[in-house]
mmCIF file of N, CA and C in Angstrom:
data_model
loop_
_atom_site.group_PDB
_atom_site.id
_atom_site.type_symbol
_atom_site.label_atom_id
_atom_site.label_comp_id
_atom_site.label_asym_id
_atom_site.label_seq_id
_atom_site.Cartn_x
_atom_site.Cartn_y
_atom_site.Cartn_z
ATOM 1 N N VAL A 1 -4.632 -13.876 5.659
ATOM 2 C CA VAL A 1 -4.777 -12.706 4.812
ATOM 3 C C VAL A 1 -6.231 -12.263 4.864
ATOM 4 N N ASP A 2 -6.453 -10.994 5.078
ATOM 5 C CA ASP A 2 -7.810 -10.474 5.148
ATOM 6 C C ASP A 2 -7.983 -9.333 4.159
ATOM 7 N N ASP A 3 -9.175 -8.814 4.083
ATOM 8 C CA ASP A 3 -9.417 -7.700 3.176
ATOM 9 C C ASP A 3 -9.708 -6.405 3.930
ATOM 10 N N ILE A 4 -9.344 -6.363 5.219
ATOM 11 C CA ILE A 4 -9.540 -5.143 6.001
ATOM 12 C C ILE A 4 -8.230 -4.365 6.101
ATOM 13 N N PHE A 5 -7.153 -5.042 6.461
ATOM 14 C CA PHE A 5 -5.860 -4.389 6.633
ATOM 15 C C PHE A 5 -4.967 -4.540 5.414
ATOM 16 N N GLY A 6 -5.337 -5.384 4.472
ATOM 17 C CA GLY A 6 -4.523 -5.621 3.298
ATOM 18 C C GLY A 6 -3.885 -6.988 3.349
ATOM 19 N N ALA A 7 -2.827 -7.175 2.582
ATOM 20 C CA ALA A 7 -2.170 -8.472 2.512
ATOM 21 C C ALA A 7 -0.685 -8.293 2.266
ATOM 22 N N ASP A 8 0.092 -9.191 2.826
ATOM 23 C CA ASP A 8 1.545 -9.185 2.683
ATOM 24 C C ASP A 8 1.961 -10.486 2.009
ATOM 25 N N PHE A 9 2.227 -10.404 0.714
ATOM 26 C CA PHE A 9 2.642 -11.584 -0.030
ATOM 27 C C PHE A 9 4.149 -11.821 0.050
ATOM 28 N N ALA A 10 4.900 -10.850 0.557
ATOM 29 C CA ALA A 10 6.342 -11.037 0.745
ATOM 30 C C ALA A 10 6.606 -11.964 1.929
ATOM 31 N N ASN A 11 5.783 -11.838 2.977
ATOM 32 C CA ASN A 11 5.955 -12.643 4.183
ATOM 33 C C ASN A 11 4.801 -13.616 4.419
ATOM 34 N N ASN A 12 3.859 -13.642 3.481
ATOM 35 C CA ASN A 12 2.701 -14.537 3.553
ATOM 36 C C ASN A 12 1.920 -14.393 4.853
ATOM 37 N N ASP A 13 1.567 -13.146 5.174
ATOM 38 C CA ASP A 13 0.716 -12.916 6.334
ATOM 39 C C ASP A 13 -0.222 -11.737 6.058
ATOM 40 N N GLY A 14 -0.997 -11.368 7.034
ATOM 41 C CA GLY A 14 -1.963 -10.294 6.861
ATOM 42 C C GLY A 14 -1.485 -8.941 7.343
ATOM 43 N N ASP A 15 -0.183 -8.771 7.538
ATOM 44 C CA ASP A 15 0.361 -7.511 8.039
ATOM 45 C C ASP A 15 1.216 -6.840 6.963
ATOM 46 N N PRO A 16 0.626 -5.961 6.171
ATOM 47 C CA PRO A 16 1.365 -5.321 5.080
ATOM 48 C C PRO A 16 2.138 -4.079 5.499
ATOM 49 N N MET A 17 2.604 -4.031 6.753
ATOM 50 C CA MET A 17 3.332 -2.857 7.238
ATOM 51 C C MET A 17 4.504 -2.539 6.306
ATOM 52 N N ASP A 18 4.602 -1.299 5.943
ATOM 53 C CA ASP A 18 5.626 -0.817 5.026
ATOM 54 C C ASP A 18 6.957 -0.714 5.765
ATOM 55 N N ASP A 19 7.914 -1.566 5.415
ATOM 56 C CA ASP A 19 9.197 -1.618 6.127
ATOM 57 C C ASP A 19 10.010 -0.334 6.052
ATOM 58 N N ASN A 20 9.902 0.392 4.952
ATOM 59 C CA ASN A 20 10.722 1.584 4.765
ATOM 60 C C ASN A 20 9.910 2.873 4.656
ATOM 61 N N ASN A 21 8.615 2.786 4.824
ATOM 62 C CA ASN A 21 7.693 3.927 4.784
ATOM 63 C C ASN A 21 7.566 4.608 3.434
ATOM 64 N N HIS A 22 8.186 4.089 2.414
ATOM 65 C CA HIS A 22 8.109 4.730 1.097
ATOM 66 C C HIS A 22 6.712 4.572 0.493
ATOM 67 N N GLY A 23 6.182 3.361 0.526
ATOM 68 C CA GLY A 23 4.852 3.129 -0.028
ATOM 69 C C GLY A 23 3.786 3.893 0.723
ATOM 70 N N THR A 24 3.928 3.947 2.033
ATOM 71 C CA THR A 24 2.981 4.697 2.859
ATOM 72 C C THR A 24 3.018 6.174 2.504
ATOM 73 N N HIS A 25 4.208 6.702 2.323
ATOM 74 C CA HIS A 25 4.374 8.107 1.955
ATOM 75 C C HIS A 25 3.737 8.386 0.594
ATOM 76 N N CYS A 26 4.018 7.537 -0.386
ATOM 77 C CA CYS A 26 3.474 7.731 -1.736
ATOM 78 C C CYS A 26 1.954 7.628 -1.743
ATOM 79 N N ALA A 27 1.416 6.628 -1.042
ATOM 80 C CA ALA A 27 -0.043 6.452 -0.994
ATOM 81 C C ALA A 27 -0.708 7.651 -0.329
ATOM 82 N N GLY A 28 -0.093 8.153 0.726
ATOM 83 C CA GLY A 28 -0.640 9.320 1.402
ATOM 84 C C GLY A 28 -0.639 10.548 0.516
ATOM 85 N N THR A 29 0.383 10.708 -0.273
ATOM 86 C CA THR A 29 0.460 11.834 -1.191
ATOM 87 C C THR A 29 -0.571 11.696 -2.307
ATOM 88 N N ILE A 30 -0.763 10.507 -2.807
ATOM 89 C CA ILE A 30 -1.742 10.275 -3.875
ATOM 90 C C ILE A 30 -3.158 10.577 -3.389
ATOM 91 N N GLY A 31 -3.493 10.096 -2.191
ATOM 92 C CA GLY A 31 -4.857 10.226 -1.713
ATOM 93 C C GLY A 31 -5.127 11.433 -0.839
ATOM 94 N N ALA A 32 -4.160 12.304 -0.647
ATOM 95 C CA ALA A 32 -4.346 13.464 0.237
ATOM 96 C C ALA A 32 -5.446 14.375 -0.290
ATOM 97 N N VAL A 33 -6.391 14.679 0.582
ATOM 98 C CA VAL A 33 -7.502 15.556 0.212
ATOM 99 C C VAL A 33 -7.009 17.000 0.203
ATOM 100 N N GLY A 34 -7.293 17.699 -0.851
ATOM 101 C CA GLY A 34 -6.874 19.085 -0.973
ATOM 102 C C GLY A 34 -7.907 20.053 -0.436
ATOM 103 N N ASN A 35 -7.548 21.309 -0.438
ATOM 104 C CA ASN A 35 -8.431 22.396 -0.037
ATOM 105 C C ASN A 35 -8.938 22.226 1.393
ATOM 106 N N ASN A 36 -8.063 21.718 2.284
ATOM 107 C CA ASN A 36 -8.475 21.515 3.670
ATOM 108 C C ASN A 36 -7.565 22.238 4.671
ATOM 109 N N GLY A 37 -6.672 23.084 4.174
ATOM 110 C CA GLY A 37 -5.834 23.875 5.048
ATOM 111 C C GLY A 37 -4.588 23.172 5.571
ATOM 112 N N ILE A 38 -4.348 21.922 5.167
ATOM 113 C CA ILE A 38 -3.175 21.187 5.652
ATOM 114 C C ILE A 38 -1.952 21.457 4.784
ATOM 115 N N GLY A 39 -2.154 21.718 3.495
ATOM 116 C CA GLY A 39 -1.043 22.076 2.632
ATOM 117 C C GLY A 39 -0.570 20.990 1.690
ATOM 118 N N VAL A 40 -1.243 19.847 1.664
ATOM 119 C CA VAL A 40 -0.894 18.778 0.736
ATOM 120 C C VAL A 40 -2.139 18.430 -0.054
ATOM 121 N N ALA A 41 -1.989 18.274 -1.362
ATOM 122 C CA ALA A 41 -3.124 17.883 -2.193
ATOM 123 C C ALA A 41 -2.700 16.724 -3.075
ATOM 124 N N GLY A 42 -3.436 15.643 -3.003
ATOM 125 C CA GLY A 42 -3.150 14.480 -3.831
ATOM 126 C C GLY A 42 -3.826 14.583 -5.180
ATOM 127 N N VAL A 43 -3.678 13.551 -5.977
ATOM 128 C CA VAL A 43 -4.279 13.537 -7.311
ATOM 129 C C VAL A 43 -5.605 12.787 -7.343
ATOM 130 N N ALA A 44 -5.938 12.084 -6.268
ATOM 131 C CA ALA A 44 -7.170 11.292 -6.241
ATOM 132 C C ALA A 44 -7.822 11.450 -4.864
ATOM 133 N N TRP A 45 -8.557 12.533 -4.677
ATOM 134 C CA TRP A 45 -9.095 12.903 -3.379
ATOM 135 C C TRP A 45 -10.083 11.889 -2.817
ATOM 136 N N LYS A 46 -10.778 11.187 -3.656
ATOM 137 C CA LYS A 46 -11.813 10.249 -3.185
ATOM 138 C C LYS A 46 -11.381 8.792 -3.338
ATOM 139 N N THR A 47 -10.094 8.557 -3.384
ATOM 140 C CA THR A 47 -9.579 7.206 -3.570
ATOM 141 C C THR A 47 -9.746 6.360 -2.315
ATOM 142 N N ARG A 48 -9.789 5.063 -2.507
ATOM 143 C CA ARG A 48 -9.744 4.108 -1.395
ATOM 144 C C ARG A 48 -8.482 3.287 -1.594
ATOM 145 N N ILE A 49 -7.666 3.208 -0.572
ATOM 146 C CA ILE A 49 -6.358 2.557 -0.686
ATOM 147 C C ILE A 49 -6.315 1.323 0.204
ATOM 148 N N MET A 50 -5.856 0.210 -0.365
ATOM 149 C CA MET A 50 -5.637 -1.006 0.417
ATOM 150 C C MET A 50 -4.140 -1.310 0.388
ATOM 151 N N ALA A 51 -3.582 -1.590 1.549
ATOM 152 C CA ALA A 51 -2.160 -1.916 1.636
ATOM 153 C C ALA A 51 -1.921 -3.327 1.100
ATOM 154 N N LEU A 52 -1.085 -3.432 0.103
ATOM 155 C CA LEU A 52 -0.698 -4.710 -0.483
ATOM 156 C C LEU A 52 0.814 -4.705 -0.653
ATOM 157 N N LYS A 53 1.458 -5.725 -0.127
ATOM 158 C CA LYS A 53 2.923 -5.754 -0.090
ATOM 159 C C LYS A 53 3.459 -6.983 -0.814
ATOM 160 N N PHE A 54 4.448 -6.764 -1.670
ATOM 161 C CA PHE A 54 5.145 -7.889 -2.287
ATOM 162 C C PHE A 54 6.651 -7.717 -2.264
ATOM 163 N N LEU A 55 7.139 -6.588 -1.774
ATOM 164 C CA LEU A 55 8.574 -6.362 -1.662
ATOM 165 C C LEU A 55 9.016 -6.544 -0.216
ATOM 166 N N THR A 56 10.178 -7.136 -0.010
ATOM 167 C CA THR A 56 10.746 -7.310 1.327
ATOM 168 C C THR A 56 11.378 -5.997 1.789
ATOM 169 N N ALA A 57 11.860 -5.966 3.019
ATOM 170 C CA ALA A 57 12.502 -4.773 3.560
ATOM 171 C C ALA A 57 13.724 -4.364 2.747
ATOM 172 N N SER A 58 14.378 -5.337 2.096
ATOM 173 C CA SER A 58 15.555 -5.022 1.285
ATOM 174 C C SER A 58 15.191 -4.605 -0.134
ATOM 175 N N GLY A 59 13.904 -4.641 -0.467
ATOM 176 C CA GLY A 59 13.463 -4.187 -1.783
ATOM 177 C C GLY A 59 13.340 -5.271 -2.835
ATOM 178 N N SER A 60 13.520 -6.528 -2.451
ATOM 179 C CA SER A 60 13.387 -7.597 -3.441
ATOM 180 C C SER A 60 11.989 -8.199 -3.368
ATOM 181 N N GLY A 61 11.557 -8.745 -4.481
ATOM 182 C CA GLY A 61 10.251 -9.371 -4.556
ATOM 183 C C GLY A 61 10.100 -10.109 -5.867
ATOM 184 N N SER A 62 9.020 -10.833 -5.991
ATOM 185 C CA SER A 62 8.813 -11.621 -7.210
ATOM 186 C C SER A 62 7.635 -11.071 -8.020
ATOM 187 N N THR A 63 7.709 -11.296 -9.305
ATOM 188 C CA THR A 63 6.616 -10.897 -10.190
ATOM 189 C C THR A 63 5.343 -11.651 -9.826
ATOM 190 N N SER A 64 5.474 -12.912 -9.440
ATOM 191 C CA SER A 64 4.281 -13.700 -9.093
ATOM 192 C C SER A 64 3.579 -13.111 -7.871
ATOM 193 N N ASN A 65 4.322 -12.605 -6.897
ATOM 194 C CA ASN A 65 3.691 -11.975 -5.732
ATOM 195 C C ASN A 65 3.092 -10.621 -6.093
ATOM 196 N N ALA A 66 3.685 -9.897 -7.035
ATOM 197 C CA ALA A 66 3.104 -8.640 -7.497
ATOM 198 C C ALA A 66 1.759 -8.919 -8.170
ATOM 199 N N ILE A 67 1.695 -9.984 -8.944
ATOM 200 C CA ILE A 67 0.447 -10.381 -9.601
ATOM 201 C C ILE A 67 -0.614 -10.769 -8.561
ATOM 202 N N LYS A 68 -0.202 -11.442 -7.507
ATOM 203 C CA LYS A 68 -1.151 -11.781 -6.429
ATOM 204 C C LYS A 68 -1.749 -10.516 -5.831
ATOM 205 N N CYS A 69 -0.952 -9.475 -5.676
ATOM 206 C CA CYS A 69 -1.457 -8.219 -5.137
ATOM 207 C C CYS A 69 -2.513 -7.625 -6.061
ATOM 208 N N ILE A 70 -2.254 -7.630 -7.328
ATOM 209 C CA ILE A 70 -3.195 -7.067 -8.288
ATOM 210 C C ILE A 70 -4.475 -7.897 -8.344
ATOM 211 N N ASP A 71 -4.293 -9.205 -8.267
ATOM 212 C CA ASP A 71 -5.440 -10.112 -8.322
ATOM 213 C C ASP A 71 -6.301 -9.944 -7.092
#
């Protein structure tokens, strides 16, 4: 697990790739810079996002792994 690409507590590795693209889509919408001619504006233009995963591809996960992500 590293602090460059994020962390995957569902599979206990350093690859937090989003299995269903939902988290990636939501994060992109939140952090999308507005007023740039692309047509999408997020709510936090200067945010820094780190990928942290605790849900499996089927959508299940544990509260303890969610806490690890926050920690």
